[in-house]
Coordinates of C-alpha atoms and ligand atoms in Angstrom, one line a residue:
M1 CA -8.7 -21.4 -6.8
T2 CA -7.0 -20.2 -3.6
I3 CA -7.8 -17.2 -1.5
T4 CA -5.0 -14.6 -1.2
K5 CA -4.7 -11.7 1.1
G6 CA -3.7 -8.3 -0.4
Y7 CA -4.2 -4.6 -0.2
A8 CA -6.5 -2.9 -2.7
A9 CA -8.1 0.4 -3.7
L10 CA -11.7 -0.7 -3.7
T11 CA -12.9 2.5 -5.6
P12 CA -11.2 5.1 -7.8
N13 CA -8.9 7.3 -5.6
G14 CA -9.8 5.1 -2.6
K15 CA -7.6 4.3 0.3
I16 CA -5.4 1.2 0.0
E17 CA -6.9 -1.3 2.4
P18 CA -6.9 -5.0 3.2
W19 CA -8.8 -7.1 0.6
E20 CA -9.1 -10.9 -0.1
F21 CA -9.4 -12.3 -3.6
Q22 CA -8.8 -15.5 -5.6
R23 CA -5.7 -16.7 -7.5
R24 CA -6.1 -19.4 -10.1
D25 CA -4.8 -22.9 -9.5
V26 CA -1.3 -23.6 -10.8
G27 CA -1.6 -24.7 -14.4
A28 CA 0.9 -26.8 -16.4
S29 CA 2.9 -23.7 -17.5
D30 CA 2.5 -21.7 -14.3
I31 CA 4.4 -21.0 -11.2
S32 CA 3.1 -19.9 -7.8
I33 CA 5.3 -17.3 -6.1
D34 CA 5.0 -16.4 -2.4
I35 CA 5.6 -12.6 -2.7
E36 CA 8.2 -11.2 -0.2
F37 CA 8.5 -7.6 -1.5
A38 CA 6.6 -5.3 -3.8
G39 CA 7.7 -1.9 -4.9
I40 CA 5.5 1.1 -5.1
C41 CA 5.7 2.7 -8.6
H42 CA 4.2 6.1 -9.4
S43 CA 2.2 4.3 -12.1
D44 CA 0.3 2.6 -9.2
I45 CA -0.8 6.0 -8.0
H46 CA -1.7 7.3 -11.5
Q47 CA -3.9 4.2 -12.0
V48 CA -5.6 4.3 -8.6
K49 CA -6.4 7.9 -9.3
E50 CA -7.6 7.1 -12.8
E51 CA -5.2 9.6 -14.3
W52 CA -4.7 7.4 -17.3
G53 CA -8.4 6.8 -17.9
A54 CA -11.0 4.5 -16.4
A55 CA -9.5 1.7 -14.4
K56 CA -10.7 -1.7 -12.9
F57 CA -11.7 -1.8 -9.2
P58 CA -11.1 -3.3 -6.7
M59 CA -7.4 -2.8 -7.8
V60 CA -4.5 -4.6 -6.2
P61 CA -1.6 -2.6 -7.6
G62 CA 2.0 -3.7 -7.7
H63 CA 4.3 -4.7 -10.6
E64 CA 7.6 -4.8 -8.9
I65 CA 7.4 -8.2 -7.4
V66 CA 10.1 -10.5 -5.8
G67 CA 9.4 -13.7 -4.0
T68 CA 10.0 -17.4 -3.7
V69 CA 8.7 -20.1 -6.0
V70 CA 6.5 -22.4 -4.0
A71 CA 4.9 -24.5 -6.8
V72 CA 5.7 -25.3 -10.4
G73 CA 3.4 -26.6 -13.2
T74 CA 4.2 -29.9 -14.8
D75 CA 5.6 -28.3 -18.0
V76 CA 7.8 -25.8 -16.3
K77 CA 11.6 -26.1 -16.8
K78 CA 12.7 -22.5 -16.1
F79 CA 12.0 -22.6 -12.3
K80 CA 12.0 -25.0 -9.4
V81 CA 10.5 -24.8 -6.0
G82 CA 12.7 -22.5 -3.8
D83 CA 14.0 -20.3 -6.6
I84 CA 13.8 -16.5 -6.3
A85 CA 11.6 -15.1 -9.0
G86 CA 10.5 -11.7 -10.1
V87 CA 7.4 -10.4 -11.9
G88 CA 7.2 -7.1 -13.7
C89 CA 4.6 -5.1 -15.5
F90 CA 3.0 -7.8 -17.7
V91 CA 2.1 -11.5 -17.3
D92 CA 1.1 -12.7 -20.7
S93 CA 1.1 -11.8 -24.4
C94 CA -0.2 -13.5 -27.6
G95 CA 3.1 -15.0 -28.7
E96 CA 2.2 -14.7 -32.3
C97 CA 2.1 -11.1 -33.4
E98 CA 5.0 -9.2 -35.1
Y99 CA 6.3 -7.9 -31.8
C100 CA 6.0 -11.1 -29.7
L101 CA 7.9 -12.9 -32.5
N102 CA 10.6 -10.3 -32.7
G103 CA 11.3 -10.3 -29.0
N104 CA 9.3 -7.3 -28.1
D105 CA 6.5 -9.0 -26.3
H106 CA 5.8 -5.8 -24.2
W107 CA 4.5 -4.3 -27.4
C108 CA 2.1 -7.2 -28.1
L109 CA -0.5 -6.2 -30.6
D110 CA -3.2 -8.5 -29.1
N111 CA -3.7 -7.8 -25.4
S112 CA -0.7 -8.3 -23.4
A113 CA -2.1 -8.9 -19.9
Y114 CA -0.8 -6.2 -17.5
T115 CA 0.1 -7.5 -14.1
Y116 CA -2.8 -5.5 -12.5
N117 CA -5.6 -3.3 -13.7
G118 CA -5.6 -5.7 -16.7
I119 CA -7.4 -8.7 -18.2
E120 CA -6.0 -12.1 -18.7
R121 CA -5.9 -13.4 -22.3
D122 CA -9.1 -15.3 -21.6
G123 CA -10.7 -11.9 -22.0
V124 CA -12.6 -11.9 -18.7
T125 CA -10.4 -12.5 -15.7
H126 CA -9.1 -9.4 -13.9
T127 CA -5.4 -9.3 -13.0
Y128 CA -4.3 -8.4 -9.5
G129 CA -0.8 -7.3 -8.6
G130 CA 1.9 -7.5 -6.1
Y131 CA 0.5 -5.8 -3.0
S132 CA -0.4 -9.4 -1.9
K133 CA 0.9 -12.6 -0.4
N134 CA 1.0 -14.7 -3.5
I135 CA 0.7 -14.6 -7.3
V136 CA 0.3 -17.4 -10.0
V137 CA 1.8 -16.5 -13.3
K138 CA 3.0 -18.2 -16.5
A139 CA 6.7 -19.2 -15.9
D140 CA 7.7 -17.6 -19.2
Y141 CA 6.7 -14.2 -17.9
A142 CA 8.6 -14.5 -14.6
L143 CA 12.2 -13.5 -14.2
K144 CA 15.2 -15.1 -12.6
V145 CA 16.5 -12.8 -9.8
P146 CA 20.3 -12.9 -9.1
A147 CA 20.5 -14.7 -5.8
H148 CA 23.2 -12.5 -4.3
L149 CA 21.2 -9.2 -4.6
D150 CA 19.2 -7.9 -1.7
R151 CA 15.6 -9.0 -2.5
A152 CA 13.8 -5.9 -1.3
G153 CA 16.2 -3.7 -3.2
T154 CA 15.8 -5.8 -6.3
A155 CA 12.0 -5.5 -6.5
P156 CA 12.1 -2.0 -8.1
L157 CA 14.3 -3.3 -10.9
L158 CA 11.2 -5.1 -12.3
C159 CA 9.7 -1.8 -13.4
A160 CA 12.0 1.2 -12.6
G161 CA 15.1 -0.8 -13.6
I162 CA 13.9 -2.0 -17.0
T163 CA 12.1 1.2 -17.9
T164 CA 15.3 3.1 -17.7
Y165 CA 17.7 0.4 -18.8
S166 CA 15.8 -0.1 -22.1
P167 CA 16.1 3.4 -23.5
L168 CA 19.6 3.8 -22.2
R169 CA 20.6 0.7 -24.2
H170 CA 18.5 1.8 -27.3
W171 CA 20.2 5.2 -27.4
N172 CA 23.6 3.7 -26.8
A173 CA 24.5 5.2 -23.4
G174 CA 28.1 4.4 -22.6
P175 CA 31.6 5.8 -22.6
G176 CA 31.8 9.2 -24.3
K177 CA 28.0 9.8 -24.0
N178 CA 26.5 12.5 -21.8
V179 CA 23.2 11.4 -20.2
A180 CA 20.9 13.7 -18.3
V181 CA 18.3 12.2 -15.9
L182 CA 15.4 14.5 -15.4
G183 CA 13.6 13.8 -12.0
L184 CA 15.3 11.9 -9.2
G185 CA 12.6 9.5 -8.0
G186 CA 12.2 5.8 -8.4
L187 CA 12.9 5.6 -12.1
G188 CA 15.4 8.5 -12.0
H189 CA 17.7 7.0 -9.4
M190 CA 17.7 3.7 -11.3
A191 CA 18.6 5.6 -14.5
V192 CA 21.5 7.2 -12.7
K193 CA 22.9 4.0 -11.4
I194 CA 22.5 2.1 -14.6
A195 CA 23.8 4.8 -16.9
V196 CA 26.9 5.2 -14.6
A197 CA 27.5 1.4 -14.8
M198 CA 27.2 1.6 -18.6
G199 CA 30.1 4.1 -18.5
A200 CA 28.2 7.3 -19.4
R201 CA 28.8 10.7 -17.8
V202 CA 25.6 11.5 -15.9
T203 CA 23.9 14.8 -15.0
V204 CA 20.9 14.8 -12.7
L205 CA 18.3 17.5 -13.4
S206 CA 16.1 17.9 -10.3
H207 CA 13.6 20.4 -8.9
S208 CA 14.6 19.2 -5.4
A209 CA 17.9 20.9 -4.5
S210 CA 18.1 18.7 -1.3
K211 CA 18.7 15.6 -3.5
R212 CA 22.2 16.9 -4.7
E213 CA 24.3 14.8 -2.2
D214 CA 22.3 11.7 -2.9
A215 CA 22.6 12.1 -6.6
L216 CA 26.4 12.4 -6.4
A217 CA 26.5 9.4 -4.0
M218 CA 24.7 7.3 -6.6
G219 CA 27.5 8.1 -9.0
A220 CA 26.1 11.1 -10.9
H221 CA 28.9 13.4 -12.1
H222 CA 26.9 16.6 -12.0
F223 CA 23.7 17.9 -10.4
V224 CA 21.6 20.8 -11.6
D225 CA 18.7 22.3 -9.7
T226 CA 16.2 23.0 -12.5
S227 CA 15.1 26.3 -11.0
D228 CA 18.7 27.5 -11.6
R229 CA 18.3 29.0 -15.1
V230 CA 22.0 29.9 -15.4
A231 CA 23.2 26.4 -14.5
L232 CA 20.7 24.9 -17.0
K233 CA 21.8 27.3 -19.7
E234 CA 25.4 26.2 -19.2
L235 CA 24.4 22.7 -20.2
S236 CA 23.2 24.0 -23.7
N237 CA 24.4 21.7 -26.5
T238 CA 26.2 19.2 -24.2
I239 CA 23.8 16.3 -23.6
D240 CA 23.3 13.2 -25.9
I241 CA 20.4 11.5 -24.1
I242 CA 17.8 12.9 -21.6
I243 CA 15.7 10.4 -19.8
N244 CA 12.6 12.3 -18.6
T245 CA 11.2 10.4 -15.6
V246 CA 9.1 13.3 -14.3
S247 CA 5.5 12.3 -13.3
A248 CA 4.1 15.8 -14.0
D249 CA 3.6 17.6 -17.4
I250 CA 6.6 19.8 -17.4
E251 CA 7.8 22.1 -20.1
L252 CA 10.0 19.9 -22.3
R253 CA 11.3 22.8 -24.4
R254 CA 13.4 24.0 -21.5
Y255 CA 15.4 20.7 -21.6
I256 CA 15.5 20.1 -25.4
S257 CA 17.9 23.0 -25.7
I258 CA 20.6 21.1 -23.7
L259 CA 20.8 18.4 -26.3
R260 CA 23.7 18.3 -28.7
Q261 CA 23.6 17.1 -32.3
W262 CA 21.3 14.1 -32.9
G263 CA 20.4 13.9 -29.2
S264 CA 17.2 12.6 -27.9
L265 CA 14.8 13.4 -25.1
V266 CA 13.2 10.1 -24.1
V267 CA 9.9 10.4 -22.4
V268 CA 9.2 7.7 -19.8
G269 CA 7.3 9.8 -17.3
A270 CA 3.6 9.4 -17.9
P271 CA 1.6 12.3 -16.4
G272 CA -1.5 11.4 -18.4
K273 CA -1.7 14.9 -19.8
P274 CA -0.3 16.2 -23.2
Y275 CA 3.0 18.1 -23.3
A276 CA 3.2 21.4 -25.2
I277 CA 6.0 21.0 -27.7
D278 CA 7.3 23.5 -30.2
G279 CA 8.6 21.7 -33.4
F280 CA 11.2 24.4 -34.0
S281 CA 13.0 23.4 -30.8
L282 CA 13.8 20.0 -32.4
M283 CA 14.9 21.2 -35.8
N284 CA 18.3 22.7 -35.2
R285 CA 20.9 19.8 -34.6
Q286 CA 18.3 17.2 -35.8
L287 CA 17.1 16.4 -32.3
S288 CA 14.6 13.7 -31.4
L289 CA 11.7 13.5 -29.0
S290 CA 11.1 9.8 -28.3
G291 CA 9.5 7.5 -25.8
S292 CA 9.9 4.1 -24.2
N293 CA 7.7 1.8 -22.2
I294 CA 9.0 -0.9 -19.8
G295 CA 10.9 -3.6 -21.7
S296 CA 10.5 -7.1 -23.0
I297 CA 10.8 -10.2 -20.8
K298 CA 14.2 -10.9 -22.6
E299 CA 15.5 -7.5 -22.0
T300 CA 14.2 -7.5 -18.4
Q301 CA 16.3 -10.6 -17.8
E302 CA 19.3 -9.0 -19.4
M303 CA 18.8 -5.9 -17.1
L304 CA 18.6 -8.1 -14.0
D305 CA 21.8 -9.9 -15.0
F306 CA 23.5 -6.6 -15.7
C307 CA 22.4 -5.3 -12.2
G308 CA 23.6 -8.6 -10.7
E309 CA 27.0 -8.2 -12.4
H310 CA 27.3 -4.5 -11.3
N311 CA 25.7 -5.0 -7.8
I312 CA 23.0 -2.5 -8.6
T313 CA 19.9 -2.4 -6.4
S314 CA 17.4 0.3 -5.6
D315 CA 17.8 2.7 -2.6
I316 CA 14.7 1.8 -0.7
E317 CA 12.5 2.4 2.3
V318 CA 10.8 -0.8 3.4
I319 CA 7.3 -0.2 4.8
A320 CA 4.4 -2.2 6.2
A321 CA 1.3 -2.6 4.0
S322 CA -0.7 -0.4 6.4
E323 CA 1.6 2.5 5.5
I324 CA 0.9 2.5 1.7
D325 CA -1.4 5.6 1.7
N326 CA 1.2 7.6 3.6
A327 CA 3.9 6.4 1.1
Y328 CA 1.7 7.5 -1.8
D329 CA 1.4 11.0 -0.2
R330 CA 5.2 11.1 0.1
V331 CA 5.7 10.0 -3.5
L332 CA 3.4 12.8 -4.7
A333 CA 5.4 15.3 -2.7
S334 CA 8.6 14.1 -4.4
D335 CA 9.7 12.9 -1.0
V336 CA 10.6 9.3 -1.9
R337 CA 14.2 8.3 -1.2
Y338 CA 14.1 6.5 -3.6
R339 CA 11.5 3.7 -3.7
F340 CA 9.0 2.5 -1.2
V341 CA 8.9 -1.3 -1.0
I342 CA 6.2 -3.2 0.9
D343 CA 7.3 -6.0 3.1
T344 CA 4.4 -8.4 2.3
A345 CA 5.0 -10.3 5.6
T346 CA 3.0 -7.4 7.1
I347 CA -0.1 -8.2 5.0
Ligands
NAP401 P1 8.5 9.2 -8.7 O1 9.3 8.3 -7.8 O2 7.4 10.0 -8.1 O3 9.6 10.2 -9.4 C1 9.2 11.3 -10.2 C2 10.1 12.4 -9.9 O4 9.7 13.5 -10.8 C3 10.0 13.1 -8.6 O5 10.8 12.4 -7.6 C4 10.6 14.5 -8.9 O6 12.0 14.4 -8.9 C5 10.0 14.8 -10.3 N1 8.8 15.6 -10.2 C6 7.6 15.2 -9.7 N2 6.7 16.2 -9.8 C7 7.4 17.2 -10.5 C8 7.0 18.5 -10.9 N3 5.7 19.0 -10.7 N4 7.9 19.3 -11.5 C9 9.1 18.8 -11.7 N5 9.6 17.6 -11.3 C10 8.7 16.8 -10.7 O7 7.9 8.4 -9.9 P2 8.4 7.1 -10.6 O8 7.9 5.9 -10.0 O9 9.9 7.3 -10.8 O10 7.7 7.3 -12.0 C11 7.9 8.4 -12.8 C12 7.0 8.5 -14.0 O11 7.3 7.4 -14.9 C13 5.5 8.3 -13.6 O12 4.7 9.1 -14.4 C14 5.2 6.8 -13.9 O13 3.9 6.5 -14.2 C15 6.1 6.7 -15.2 N6 6.4 5.3 -15.5 C16 6.5 5.0 -16.9 C17 6.9 3.8 -17.3 C18 7.1 3.5 -18.7 O14 7.1 2.3 -19.1 N7 7.2 4.5 -19.6 C19 7.2 2.8 -16.3 C20 7.1 3.2 -15.0 C21 6.7 4.4 -14.6 P3 12.9 15.7 -8.4 O15 12.5 15.9 -7.0 O16 14.3 15.1 -8.5 O17 12.6 16.8 -9.3
ZN402 ZN1 6.0 0.9 -12.7

């Protein structure tokens, strides 16, 4: 065991403060990563506030991790010391269930271990995330980060990137498809960049009119302020895929009406409260209401390679660890432009 410095919420809804804890020794199939950057995801805030139910404290959040490999276990072939590695939302799965075997290890039926606020597969050890100096993980659950991409800007790809890439691929975003991205925050701005790179026509739906210029600079073709009822109505029957990244429980029916035949509204935002949904709104044009959570290790690597090829990184504000509480307040006020990333050298 080694002692690692990190930042943690010691109690539900507590401030994020310095905390020391133990990482396991590097096992035969593990790597040790000195973390350089860790993104702040809105999911970190939901969990610190226990908006998804009871959580484990002290909690070291962080599942958008990039750093340098400093040790490799004897069985590890995938990484060598000095490589740049990433860690996303989960660090283990059973490897034997239907979904682990069909390449969807993020849907493991038997306890995938989440990167933090989770339990290792030994059933007892708590997991601690990326707001820390170092992490020890199984090499199979770490990702290879394209070396030419900016490391700080790459960290958010490990959650925000894959969470939007996966449903865009599943619903065949590409040339001839109209994609609407609802909410321009961490996930939303990645959805815009990735959907544009896939060749889709992209509309941003935002309740922050001040984000218009940024959205267009990211490559979006159209921006609609969601308080503008006329502009929203003009989109009726035009959109094939809506990626809803909003962290609050909005009225989905307002947006379902903009879908064209066989279109889908994909829920990735996770407010932790039920949406009110009227079945009638889906019937005409055979529309779907669907969801998506993160992505498999295989697809996360595919996403990183795609971003490497298209030079896609996140638009970030790098902060010191002492500024995390303030960053949380700004995320909650929809004032993130467009992801906070912690420079872990400041821990
Ligand atoms: P974020 O950076 O805070 O972005 C959320 C955006 O939603 C805001 O920037 C804002 O965009 C919009 N919004 C917020 N409150 C709103 C309100 N009351 N009404 C209308 N729009 C509002 O958060 P994030 O990190 O992108 O995460 C977004 C959500 O996805 C969170 O709930 C998170 O837990 C969830 N998530 C899910 C997965 C998954 O696997 N499914 C993975 C990661 C995160 P505008 O200012 O443009 O309107
Ligand atoms: Zn996340």
